[in-house]
């Protein structure tokens, strides 16, 4: 089975722009989560989706949004980019019915640099 | 609110020696606990998890972890470290009921020296 794929892998934007990141989960996985990873803050939870419904949202400003499509693929969008948004954005998918004890399978991430 | 603490930013160990990466958690109720590893320029890989039952959990690459409810800890261990174990290790916790997300610790960098 193919793993979780994220596109693009690298992205450079300037302040004020917006960006859309894409995640394709492992085939059959219906749960997708997004995380922001920075050296200082570690892994911060952004969103969790299951069957197109947002199940959880982290403590991020409204500039961060996401969605999940009927094929379980997910996108996240960041508007009005700030320098502090520079980070590695990780997507993860889980098997089964979205059970809380299922492990997550991570993609390689999208490295976003905001100049 | 649930939280995870990894008290050591860095752990150094000689190859062949046992290693321990510490994790303590705070959650009101029974937890699901996980360990993940991240190699350079890669996403996270699942190592092992505790759901219920036996407190000693065995996982990938010879790693194991012991759930200690009284000490609210879930330390990761390996009897004999390899240089290839050098990586960033993350502990994560999730409340067993309700609809709470997976919360990660800040990570511990493990360096195994030959």
JSON list of C-alpha atoms in Angstrom, two decimals:
[
{"chain": "A", "resi": 1, "resn": "UNK", "atom": "CA", "xyz": [0.00, 0.00, 0.00]},
{"chain": "A", "resi": 2, "resn": "UNK", "atom": "CA", "xyz": [1.19, 3.49, -0.75]},
{"chain": "A", "resi": 3, "resn": "UNK", "atom": "CA", "xyz": [1.83, 5.65, 2.28]},
{"chain": "A", "resi": 4, "resn": "UNK", "atom": "CA", "xyz": [0.45, 9.05, 3.12]},
{"chain": "A", "resi": 5, "resn": "UNK", "atom": "CA", "xyz": [1.43, 11.55, 0.48]},
{"chain": "A", "resi": 6, "resn": "UNK", "atom": "CA", "xyz": [1.66, 15.28, 0.91]},
{"chain": "A", "resi": 7, "resn": "UNK", "atom": "CA", "xyz": [2.05, 17.91, -1.76]},
{"chain": "A", "resi": 8, "resn": "UNK", "atom": "CA", "xyz": [3.95, 20.03, -2.25]},
{"chain": "A", "resi": 9, "resn": "UNK", "atom": "CA", "xyz": [6.97, 18.93, -0.24]},
{"chain": "A", "resi": 10, "resn": "UNK", "atom": "CA", "xyz": [8.49, 22.39, -0.10]},
{"chain": "A", "resi": 11, "resn": "UNK", "atom": "CA", "xyz": [6.90, 25.79, -0.40]},
{"chain": "A", "resi": 12, "resn": "UNK", "atom": "CA", "xyz": [8.22, 29.34, -0.14]},
{"chain": "A", "resi": 13, "resn": "UNK", "atom": "CA", "xyz": [5.74, 32.17, 0.29]},
{"chain": "A", "resi": 14, "resn": "UNK", "atom": "CA", "xyz": [5.84, 35.78, 1.36]},
{"chain": "A", "resi": 15, "resn": "UNK", "atom": "CA", "xyz": [3.96, 37.40, 4.20]},
{"chain": "A", "resi": 16, "resn": "UNK", "atom": "CA", "xyz": [0.33, 38.12, 3.43]},
{"chain": "A", "resi": 17, "resn": "UNK", "atom": "CA", "xyz": [-0.03, 35.39, 0.85]},
{"chain": "A", "resi": 18, "resn": "UNK", "atom": "CA", "xyz": [-2.14, 32.31, 1.30]},
{"chain": "A", "resi": 19, "resn": "UNK", "atom": "CA", "xyz": [-1.25, 28.67, 0.84]},
{"chain": "A", "resi": 20, "resn": "UNK", "atom": "CA", "xyz": [-3.05, 25.36, 0.36]},
{"chain": "A", "resi": 21, "resn": "UNK", "atom": "CA", "xyz": [-1.48, 22.08, 1.37]},
{"chain": "A", "resi": 22, "resn": "UNK", "atom": "CA", "xyz": [-2.77, 18.72, 0.25]},
{"chain": "A", "resi": 23, "resn": "UNK", "atom": "CA", "xyz": [-2.77, 15.30, 1.87]},
{"chain": "A", "resi": 24, "resn": "UNK", "atom": "CA", "xyz": [-3.76, 11.93, 0.42]},
{"chain": "A", "resi": 25, "resn": "UNK", "atom": "CA", "xyz": [-4.25, 9.30, 3.13]},
{"chain": "A", "resi": 26, "resn": "UNK", "atom": "CA", "xyz": [-3.48, 5.63, 2.87]},
{"chain": "A", "resi": 27, "resn": "UNK", "atom": "CA", "xyz": [-6.15, 3.88, 0.83]},
{"chain": "A", "resi": 28, "resn": "UNK", "atom": "CA", "xyz": [-9.07, 2.93, 3.05]},
{"chain": "A", "resi": 29, "resn": "UNK", "atom": "CA", "xyz": [-8.18, 5.32, 5.85]},
{"chain": "A", "resi": 30, "resn": "UNK", "atom": "CA", "xyz": [-10.99, 7.73, 6.63]},
{"chain": "A", "resi": 31, "resn": "UNK", "atom": "CA", "xyz": [-9.43, 9.71, 9.46]},
{"chain": "A", "resi": 32, "resn": "UNK", "atom": "CA", "xyz": [-6.95, 12.49, 8.70]},
{"chain": "A", "resi": 33, "resn": "UNK", "atom": "CA", "xyz": [-5.15, 14.76, 11.15]},
{"chain": "A", "resi": 34, "resn": "UNK", "atom": "CA", "xyz": [-2.89, 17.76, 10.60]},
{"chain": "A", "resi": 35, "resn": "UNK", "atom": "CA", "xyz": [-0.03, 18.97, 12.78]},
{"chain": "A", "resi": 36, "resn": "UNK", "atom": "CA", "xyz": [2.38, 21.88, 12.75]},
{"chain": "A", "resi": 37, "resn": "UNK", "atom": "CA", "xyz": [5.94, 21.04, 13.76]},
{"chain": "A", "resi": 38, "resn": "UNK", "atom": "CA", "xyz": [8.40, 23.74, 14.80]},
{"chain": "A", "resi": 39, "resn": "UNK", "atom": "CA", "xyz": [11.68, 23.41, 16.72]},
{"chain": "A", "resi": 40, "resn": "UNK", "atom": "CA", "xyz": [10.42, 25.46, 19.64]},
{"chain": "A", "resi": 41, "resn": "UNK", "atom": "CA", "xyz": [6.87, 24.18, 19.99]},
{"chain": "A", "resi": 42, "resn": "UNK", "atom": "CA", "xyz": [7.19, 20.58, 18.90]},
{"chain": "A", "resi": 43, "resn": "UNK", "atom": "CA", "xyz": [4.09, 19.05, 17.32]},
{"chain": "A", "resi": 44, "resn": "UNK", "atom": "CA", "xyz": [0.96, 21.17, 17.61]},
{"chain": "A", "resi": 45, "resn": "UNK", "atom": "CA", "xyz": [-2.40, 19.70, 16.66]},
{"chain": "A", "resi": 46, "resn": "UNK", "atom": "CA", "xyz": [-4.31, 21.60, 13.96]},
{"chain": "A", "resi": 47, "resn": "UNK", "atom": "CA", "xyz": [-7.33, 19.56, 12.80]},
{"chain": "A", "resi": 48, "resn": "UNK", "atom": "CA", "xyz": [-8.79, 16.10, 12.74]},
{"chain": "A", "resi": 49, "resn": "UNK", "atom": "CA", "xyz": [-11.31, 14.90, 10.17]},
{"chain": "A", "resi": 50, "resn": "UNK", "atom": "CA", "xyz": [-13.31, 11.74, 9.89]},
{"chain": "A", "resi": 51, "resn": "UNK", "atom": "CA", "xyz": [-15.61, 11.05, 6.94]},
{"chain": "A", "resi": 52, "resn": "UNK", "atom": "CA", "xyz": [-15.60, 14.70, 5.85]},
{"chain": "A", "resi": 53, "resn": "UNK", "atom": "CA", "xyz": [-16.51, 15.97, 9.33]},
{"chain": "A", "resi": 54, "resn": "UNK", "atom": "CA", "xyz": [-14.15, 18.01, 11.46]},
{"chain": "A", "resi": 55, "resn": "UNK", "atom": "CA", "xyz": [-13.91, 16.08, 14.70]},
{"chain": "A", "resi": 56, "resn": "UNK", "atom": "CA", "xyz": [-11.41, 18.27, 16.51]},
{"chain": "A", "resi": 57, "resn": "UNK", "atom": "CA", "xyz": [-9.72, 21.60, 16.05]},
{"chain": "A", "resi": 58, "resn": "UNK", "atom": "CA", "xyz": [-6.57, 22.82, 17.72]},
{"chain": "A", "resi": 59, "resn": "UNK", "atom": "CA", "xyz": [-5.86, 26.20, 19.22]},
{"chain": "A", "resi": 60, "resn": "UNK", "atom": "CA", "xyz": [-4.88, 28.05, 16.06]},
{"chain": "A", "resi": 61, "resn": "UNK", "atom": "CA", "xyz": [-6.26, 31.32, 14.68]},
{"chain": "A", "resi": 62, "resn": "UNK", "atom": "CA", "xyz": [-9.02, 31.35, 12.10]},
{"chain": "A", "resi": 63, "resn": "UNK", "atom": "CA", "xyz": [-6.45, 31.91, 9.34]},
{"chain": "A", "resi": 64, "resn": "UNK", "atom": "CA", "xyz": [-5.93, 28.16, 9.51]},
{"chain": "A", "resi": 65, "resn": "UNK", "atom": "CA", "xyz": [-8.69, 26.13, 7.94]},
{"chain": "A", "resi": 66, "resn": "UNK", "atom": "CA", "xyz": [-9.11, 22.68, 6.51]},
{"chain": "A", "resi": 67, "resn": "UNK", "atom": "CA", "xyz": [-11.48, 20.28, 4.89]},
{"chain": "A", "resi": 68, "resn": "UNK", "atom": "CA", "xyz": [-11.81, 16.67, 3.89]},
{"chain": "A", "resi": 69, "resn": "UNK", "atom": "CA", "xyz": [-13.29, 15.38, 0.68]},
{"chain": "A", "resi": 70, "resn": "UNK", "atom": "CA", "xyz": [-15.47, 12.35, 0.03]},
{"chain": "A", "resi": 71, "resn": "UNK", "atom": "CA", "xyz": [-12.42, 10.34, -1.09]},
{"chain": "A", "resi": 72, "resn": "UNK", "atom": "CA", "xyz": [-10.79, 11.12, 2.30]},
{"chain": "A", "resi": 73, "resn": "UNK", "atom": "CA", "xyz": [-8.20, 13.43, 0.77]},
{"chain": "A", "resi": 74, "resn": "UNK", "atom": "CA", "xyz": [-7.69, 16.53, 2.85]},
{"chain": "A", "resi": 75, "resn": "UNK", "atom": "CA", "xyz": [-6.49, 20.07, 2.35]},
{"chain": "A", "resi": 76, "resn": "UNK", "atom": "CA", "xyz": [-5.49, 22.75, 4.77]},
{"chain": "A", "resi": 77, "resn": "UNK", "atom": "CA", "xyz": [-5.33, 26.44, 3.98]},
{"chain": "A", "resi": 78, "resn": "UNK", "atom": "CA", "xyz": [-3.46, 29.22, 5.68]},
{"chain": "A", "resi": 79, "resn": "UNK", "atom": "CA", "xyz": [-4.44, 32.75, 4.73]},
{"chain": "A", "resi": 80, "resn": "UNK", "atom": "CA", "xyz": [-2.55, 35.99, 5.36]},
{"chain": "A", "resi": 81, "resn": "UNK", "atom": "CA", "xyz": [0.69, 34.19, 6.06]},
{"chain": "A", "resi": 82, "resn": "UNK", "atom": "CA", "xyz": [2.93, 35.38, 8.88]},
{"chain": "A", "resi": 83, "resn": "UNK", "atom": "CA", "xyz": [6.61, 34.69, 9.46]},
{"chain": "A", "resi": 84, "resn": "UNK", "atom": "CA", "xyz": [5.68, 32.50, 12.42]},
{"chain": "A", "resi": 85, "resn": "UNK", "atom": "CA", "xyz": [3.78, 30.15, 10.15]},
{"chain": "A", "resi": 86, "resn": "UNK", "atom": "CA", "xyz": [7.07, 28.78, 8.84]},
{"chain": "A", "resi": 87, "resn": "UNK", "atom": "CA", "xyz": [7.04, 25.16, 9.88]},
{"chain": "A", "resi": 88, "resn": "UNK", "atom": "CA", "xyz": [6.81, 21.55, 8.80]},
{"chain": "A", "resi": 89, "resn": "UNK", "atom": "CA", "xyz": [3.16, 20.64, 8.31]},
{"chain": "A", "resi": 90, "resn": "UNK", "atom": "CA", "xyz": [2.47, 16.98, 8.86]},
{"chain": "A", "resi": 91, "resn": "UNK", "atom": "CA", "xyz": [-0.57, 15.02, 7.81]},
{"chain": "A", "resi": 92, "resn": "UNK", "atom": "CA", "xyz": [-1.47, 11.64, 9.31]},
{"chain": "A", "resi": 93, "resn": "UNK", "atom": "CA", "xyz": [-4.16, 9.09, 8.56]},
{"chain": "A", "resi": 94, "resn": "UNK", "atom": "CA", "xyz": [-5.68, 6.35, 10.69]},
{"chain": "A", "resi": 95, "resn": "UNK", "atom": "CA", "xyz": [-7.40, 3.10, 9.78]},
{"chain": "A", "resi": 96, "resn": "UNK", "atom": "CA", "xyz": [-10.74, 1.77, 10.91]},
{"chain": "A", "resi": 97, "resn": "UNK", "atom": "CA", "xyz": [-13.69, 3.72, 12.14]},
{"chain": "A", "resi": 98, "resn": "UNK", "atom": "CA", "xyz": [-11.68, 6.56, 13.55]},
{"chain": "A", "resi": 99, "resn": "UNK", "atom": "CA", "xyz": [-11.17, 4.83, 16.88]},
{"chain": "A", "resi": 100, "resn": "UNK", "atom": "CA", "xyz": [-9.17, 6.87, 19.34]},
{"chain": "A", "resi": 101, "resn": "UNK", "atom": "CA", "xyz": [-6.69, 4.04, 19.97]},
{"chain": "A", "resi": 102, "resn": "UNK", "atom": "CA", "xyz": [-5.65, 3.63, 16.35]},
{"chain": "A", "resi": 103, "resn": "UNK", "atom": "CA", "xyz": [-2.12, 4.65, 15.55]},
{"chain": "A", "resi": 104, "resn": "UNK", "atom": "CA", "xyz": [-1.54, 7.34, 12.98]},
{"chain": "A", "resi": 105, "resn": "UNK", "atom": "CA", "xyz": [0.50, 6.99, 9.81]},
{"chain": "A", "resi": 106, "resn": "UNK", "atom": "CA", "xyz": [2.37, 10.14, 8.92]},
{"chain": "A", "resi": 107, "resn": "UNK", "atom": "CA", "xyz": [3.31, 11.64, 5.61]},
{"chain": "A", "resi": 108, "resn": "UNK", "atom": "CA", "xyz": [6.72, 13.21, 4.99]},
{"chain": "A", "resi": 109, "resn": "UNK", "atom": "CA", "xyz": [5.37, 16.71, 5.55]},
{"chain": "A", "resi": 110, "resn": "UNK", "atom": "CA", "xyz": [5.29, 19.99, 3.68]},
{"chain": "A", "resi": 111, "resn": "UNK", "atom": "CA", "xyz": [8.06, 22.41, 4.61]},
{"chain": "A", "resi": 112, "resn": "UNK", "atom": "CA", "xyz": [6.59, 25.92, 4.46]},
{"chain": "A", "resi": 113, "resn": "UNK", "atom": "CA", "xyz": [8.91, 28.90, 4.57]},
{"chain": "A", "resi": 114, "resn": "UNK", "atom": "CA", "xyz": [7.40, 32.36, 4.88]},
{"chain": "A", "resi": 115, "resn": "UNK", "atom": "CA", "xyz": [9.68, 35.26, 3.91]},
{"chain": "B", "resi": 1, "resn": "UNK", "atom": "CA", "xyz": [-6.81, 18.96, 29.88]},
{"chain": "B", "resi": 2, "resn": "UNK", "atom": "CA", "xyz": [-4.45, 16.28, 28.73]},
{"chain": "B", "resi": 3, "resn": "UNK", "atom": "CA", "xyz": [-0.73, 16.92, 28.41]},
{"chain": "B", "resi": 4, "resn": "UNK", "atom": "CA", "xyz": [2.51, 15.07, 27.91]},
{"chain": "B", "resi": 5, "resn": "UNK", "atom": "CA", "xyz": [5.94, 15.88, 29.28]},
{"chain": "B", "resi": 6, "resn": "UNK", "atom": "CA", "xyz": [9.23, 14.59, 27.99]},
{"chain": "B", "resi": 7, "resn": "UNK", "atom": "CA", "xyz": [11.60, 15.95, 30.61]},
{"chain": "B", "resi": 8, "resn": "UNK", "atom": "CA", "xyz": [14.79, 15.42, 28.60]},
{"chain": "B", "resi": 9, "resn": "UNK", "atom": "CA", "xyz": [15.47, 17.32, 25.40]},
{"chain": "B", "resi": 10, "resn": "UNK", "atom": "CA", "xyz": [18.48, 15.13, 24.69]},
{"chain": "B", "resi": 11, "resn": "UNK", "atom": "CA", "xyz": [19.58, 11.65, 25.73]},
{"chain": "B", "resi": 12, "resn": "UNK", "atom": "CA", "xyz": [23.04, 10.32, 24.94]},
{"chain": "B", "resi": 13, "resn": "UNK", "atom": "CA", "xyz": [23.87, 6.64, 25.25]},
{"chain": "B", "resi": 14, "resn": "UNK", "atom": "CA", "xyz": [26.73, 4.43, 24.15]},
{"chain": "B", "resi": 15, "resn": "UNK", "atom": "CA", "xyz": [26.03, 1.75, 21.58]},
{"chain": "B", "resi": 16, "resn": "UNK", "atom": "CA", "xyz": [25.19, -1.55, 23.24]},
{"chain": "B", "resi": 17, "resn": "UNK", "atom": "CA", "xyz": [23.99, 0.08, 26.46]},
{"chain": "B", "resi": 18, "resn": "UNK", "atom": "CA", "xyz": [20.35, 0.12, 27.51]},
{"chain": "B", "resi": 19, "resn": "UNK", "atom": "CA", "xyz": [18.40, 3.26, 26.72]},
{"chain": "B", "resi": 20, "resn": "UNK", "atom": "CA", "xyz": [15.44, 4.95, 28.35]},
{"chain": "B", "resi": 21, "resn": "UNK", "atom": "CA", "xyz": [13.45, 7.89, 27.01]},
{"chain": "B", "resi": 22, "resn": "UNK", "atom": "CA", "xyz": [11.12, 9.29, 29.62]},
{"chain": "B", "resi": 23, "resn": "UNK", "atom": "CA", "xyz": [7.48, 10.32, 29.27]},
{"chain": "B", "resi": 24, "resn": "UNK", "atom": "CA", "xyz": [4.93, 11.40, 31.83]},
{"chain": "B", "resi": 25, "resn": "UNK", "atom": "CA", "xyz": [1.36, 12.34, 31.10]},
{"chain": "B", "resi": 26, "resn": "UNK", "atom": "CA", "xyz": [-1.57, 14.12, 32.61]},
{"chain": "B", "resi": 27, "resn": "UNK", "atom": "CA", "xyz": [-5.06, 13.11, 31.64]},
{"chain": "B", "resi": 28, "resn": "UNK", "atom": "CA", "xyz": [-8.24, 12.88, 33.65]},
{"chain": "B", "resi": 29, "resn": "UNK", "atom": "CA", "xyz": [-9.22, 9.31, 33.02]},
{"chain": "B", "resi": 30, "resn": "UNK", "atom": "CA", "xyz": [-7.69, 6.35, 31.27]},
{"chain": "B", "resi": 31, "resn": "UNK", "atom": "CA", "xyz": [-5.21, 7.14, 28.52]},
{"chain": "B", "resi": 32, "resn": "UNK", "atom": "CA", "xyz": [-4.17, 5.71, 25.23]},
{"chain": "B", "resi": 33, "resn": "UNK", "atom": "CA", "xyz": [-0.39, 6.18, 25.00]},
{"chain": "B", "resi": 34, "resn": "UNK", "atom": "CA", "xyz": [1.84, 6.12, 21.96]},
{"chain": "B", "resi": 35, "resn": "UNK", "atom": "CA", "xyz": [5.48, 6.41, 20.99]},
{"chain": "B", "resi": 36, "resn": "UNK", "atom": "CA", "xyz": [6.62, 7.67, 17.61]},
{"chain": "B", "resi": 37, "resn": "UNK", "atom": "CA", "xyz": [10.07, 8.14, 16.11]},
{"chain": "B", "resi": 38, "resn": "UNK", "atom": "CA", "xyz": [11.17, 10.71, 13.54]},
{"chain": "B", "resi": 39, "resn": "UNK", "atom": "CA", "xyz": [14.28, 10.33, 11.44]},
{"chain": "B", "resi": 40, "resn": "UNK", "atom": "CA", "xyz": [15.81, 13.37, 9.70]},
{"chain": "B", "resi": 41, "resn": "UNK", "atom": "CA", "xyz": [13.66, 14.81, 6.93]},
{"chain": "B", "resi": 42, "resn": "UNK", "atom": "CA", "xyz": [10.98, 12.18, 7.47]},
{"chain": "B", "resi": 43, "resn": "UNK", "atom": "CA", "xyz": [7.52, 12.04, 8.96]},
{"chain": "B", "resi": 44, "resn": "UNK", "atom": "CA", "xyz": [6.83, 10.26, 12.21]},
{"chain": "B", "resi": 45, "resn": "UNK", "atom": "CA", "xyz": [6.77, 6.48, 12.42]},
{"chain": "B", "resi": 46, "resn": "UNK", "atom": "CA", "xyz": [4.67, 4.57, 14.93]},
{"chain": "B", "resi": 47, "resn": "UNK", "atom": "CA", "xyz": [6.65, 2.46, 17.43]},
{"chain": "B", "resi": 48, "resn": "UNK", "atom": "CA", "xyz": [4.16, 1.12, 19.95]},
{"chain": "B", "resi": 49, "resn": "UNK", "atom": "CA", "xyz": [1.03, 1.89, 21.93]},
{"chain": "B", "resi": 50, "resn": "UNK", "atom": "CA", "xyz": [-0.70, 1.10, 25.18]},
{"chain": "B", "resi": 51, "resn": "UNK", "atom": "CA", "xyz": [-4.45, 0.60, 25.07]},
{"chain": "B", "resi": 52, "resn": "UNK", "atom": "CA", "xyz": [-5.26, -1.66, 28.00]},
{"chain": "B", "resi": 53, "resn": "UNK", "atom": "CA", "xyz": [-4.12, -4.87, 29.64]},
{"chain": "B", "resi": 54, "resn": "UNK", "atom": "CA", "xyz": [-0.47, -5.80, 30.07]},
{"chain": "B", "resi": 55, "resn": "UNK", "atom": "CA", "xyz": [1.53, -2.83, 31.29]},
{"chain": "B", "resi": 56, "resn": "UNK", "atom": "CA", "xyz": [4.60, -3.85, 29.29]},
{"chain": "B", "resi": 57, "resn": "UNK", "atom": "CA", "xyz": [4.14, -3.15, 25.62]},
{"chain": "B", "resi": 58, "resn": "UNK", "atom": "CA", "xyz": [6.52, -4.40, 22.94]},
{"chain": "B", "resi": 59, "resn": "UNK", "atom": "CA", "xyz": [6.91, -2.58, 19.65]},
{"chain": "B", "resi": 60, "resn": "UNK", "atom": "CA", "xyz": [8.99, -2.20, 16.54]},
{"chain": "B", "resi": 61, "resn": "UNK", "atom": "CA", "xyz": [12.79, -2.40, 16.33]},
{"chain": "B", "resi": 62, "resn": "UNK", "atom": "CA", "xyz": [13.16, -4.01, 19.76]},
{"chain": "B", "resi": 63, "resn": "UNK", "atom": "CA", "xyz": [11.61, -1.11, 21.68]},
{"chain": "B", "resi": 64, "resn": "UNK", "atom": "CA", "xyz": [9.28, -1.58, 24.61]},
{"chain": "B", "resi": 65, "resn": "UNK", "atom": "CA", "xyz": [7.49, 0.71, 27.04]},
{"chain": "B", "resi": 66, "resn": "UNK", "atom": "CA", "xyz": [6.00, 0.24, 30.47]},
{"chain": "B", "resi": 67, "resn": "UNK", "atom": "CA", "xyz": [2.75, 1.86, 31.48]},
{"chain": "B", "resi": 68, "resn": "UNK", "atom": "CA", "xyz": [2.83, 2.92, 35.13]},
{"chain": "B", "resi": 69, "resn": "UNK", "atom": "CA", "xyz": [-0.52, 4.28, 36.21]},
{"chain": "B", "resi": 70, "resn": "UNK", "atom": "CA", "xyz": [0.54, 5.35, 39.70]},
{"chain": "B", "resi": 71, "resn": "UNK", "atom": "CA", "xyz": [3.44, 7.37, 38.33]},
{"chain": "B", "resi": 72, "resn": "UNK", "atom": "CA", "xyz": [1.54, 8.41, 35.18]},
{"chain": "B", "resi": 73, "resn": "UNK", "atom": "CA", "xyz": [4.53, 7.42, 33.11]},
{"chain": "B", "resi": 74, "resn": "UNK", "atom": "CA", "xyz": [5.16, 5.58, 29.87]},
{"chain": "B", "resi": 75, "resn": "UNK", "atom": "CA", "xyz": [8.93, 5.37, 29.46]},
{"chain": "B", "resi": 76, "resn": "UNK", "atom": "CA", "xyz": [10.40, 3.96, 26.26]},
{"chain": "B", "resi": 77, "resn": "UNK", "atom": "CA", "xyz": [13.19, 1.41, 26.66]},
{"chain": "B", "resi": 78, "resn": "UNK", "atom": "CA", "xyz": [15.51, -0.76, 24.66]},
{"chain": "B", "resi": 79, "resn": "UNK", "atom": "CA", "xyz": [17.98, -3.27, 26.15]},
{"chain": "B", "resi": 80, "resn": "UNK", "atom": "CA", "xyz": [20.81, -2.57, 23.72]},
{"chain": "B", "resi": 81, "resn": "UNK", "atom": "CA", "xyz": [21.03, 0.68, 21.73]},
{"chain": "B", "resi": 82, "resn": "UNK", "atom": "CA", "xyz": [22.14, 0.86, 18.12]},
{"chain": "B", "resi": 83, "resn": "UNK", "atom": "CA", "xyz": [23.66, 3.84, 16.33]},
{"chain": "B", "resi": 84, "resn": "UNK", "atom": "CA", "xyz": [20.72, 3.62, 13.93]},
{"chain": "B", "resi": 85, "resn": "UNK", "atom": "CA", "xyz": [18.35, 4.34, 16.84]},
{"chain": "B", "resi": 86, "resn": "UNK", "atom": "CA", "xyz": [19.57, 7.94, 16.84]},
{"chain": "B", "resi": 87, "resn": "UNK", "atom": "CA", "xyz": [16.48, 10.01, 16.09]},
{"chain": "B", "resi": 88, "resn": "UNK", "atom": "CA", "xyz": [13.79, 12.24, 17.60]},
{"chain": "B", "resi": 89, "resn": "UNK", "atom": "CA", "xyz": [11.29, 10.40, 19.80]},
{"chain": "B", "resi": 90, "resn": "UNK", "atom": "CA", "xyz": [7.80, 11.61, 20.61]},
{"chain": "B", "resi": 91, "resn": "UNK", "atom": "CA", "xyz": [5.41, 10.43, 23.27]},
{"chain": "B", "resi": 92, "resn": "UNK", "atom": "CA", "xyz": [1.69, 11.08, 22.73]},
{"chain": "B", "resi": 93, "resn": "UNK", "atom": "CA", "xyz": [-1.49, 10.66, 24.77]},
{"chain": "B", "resi": 94, "resn": "UNK", "atom": "CA", "xyz": [-5.18, 10.57, 24.05]},
{"chain": "B", "resi": 95, "resn": "UNK", "atom": "CA", "xyz": [-8.07, 10.49, 26.48]},
{"chain": "B", "resi": 96, "resn": "UNK", "atom": "CA", "xyz": [-9.99, 7.22, 26.12]},
{"chain": "B", "resi": 97, "resn": "UNK", "atom": "CA", "xyz": [-13.42, 8.79, 26.11]},
{"chain": "B", "resi": 98, "resn": "UNK", "atom": "CA", "xyz": [-14.78, 11.93, 24.66]},
{"chain": "B", "resi": 99, "resn": "UNK", "atom": "CA", "xyz": [-13.56, 13.42, 21.44]},
{"chain": "B", "resi": 100, "resn": "UNK", "atom": "CA", "xyz": [-10.11, 14.73, 22.23]},
{"chain": "B", "resi": 101, "resn": "UNK", "atom": "CA", "xyz": [-7.18, 14.92, 19.84]},
{"chain": "B", "resi": 102, "resn": "UNK", "atom": "CA", "xyz": [-3.82, 13.19, 20.14]},
{"chain": "B", "resi": 103, "resn": "UNK", "atom": "CA", "xyz": [-1.43, 15.38, 22.15]},
{"chain": "B", "resi": 104, "resn": "UNK", "atom": "CA", "xyz": [2.32, 15.08, 21.64]},
{"chain": "B", "resi": 105, "resn": "UNK", "atom": "CA", "xyz": [5.24, 15.82, 23.88]},
{"chain": "B", "resi": 106, "resn": "UNK", "atom": "CA", "xyz": [7.97, 18.14, 22.63]},
{"chain": "B", "resi": 107, "resn": "UNK", "atom": "CA", "xyz": [10.24, 15.27, 21.71]},
{"chain": "B", "resi": 108, "resn": "UNK", "atom": "CA", "xyz": [13.53, 13.85, 22.96]},
{"chain": "B", "resi": 109, "resn": "UNK", "atom": "CA", "xyz": [16.56, 13.63, 20.72]},
{"chain": "B", "resi": 110, "resn": "UNK", "atom": "CA", "xyz": [18.37, 10.36, 21.21]},
{"chain": "B", "resi": 111, "resn": "UNK", "atom": "CA", "xyz": [22.03, 10.11, 20.21]},
{"chain": "B", "resi": 112, "resn": "UNK", "atom": "CA", "xyz": [23.65, 6.70, 20.27]},
{"chain": "B", "resi": 113, "resn": "UNK", "atom": "CA", "xyz": [27.41, 6.95, 20.17]},
{"chain": "B", "resi": 114, "resn": "UNK", "atom": "CA", "xyz": [29.54, 4.20, 18.70]}
]
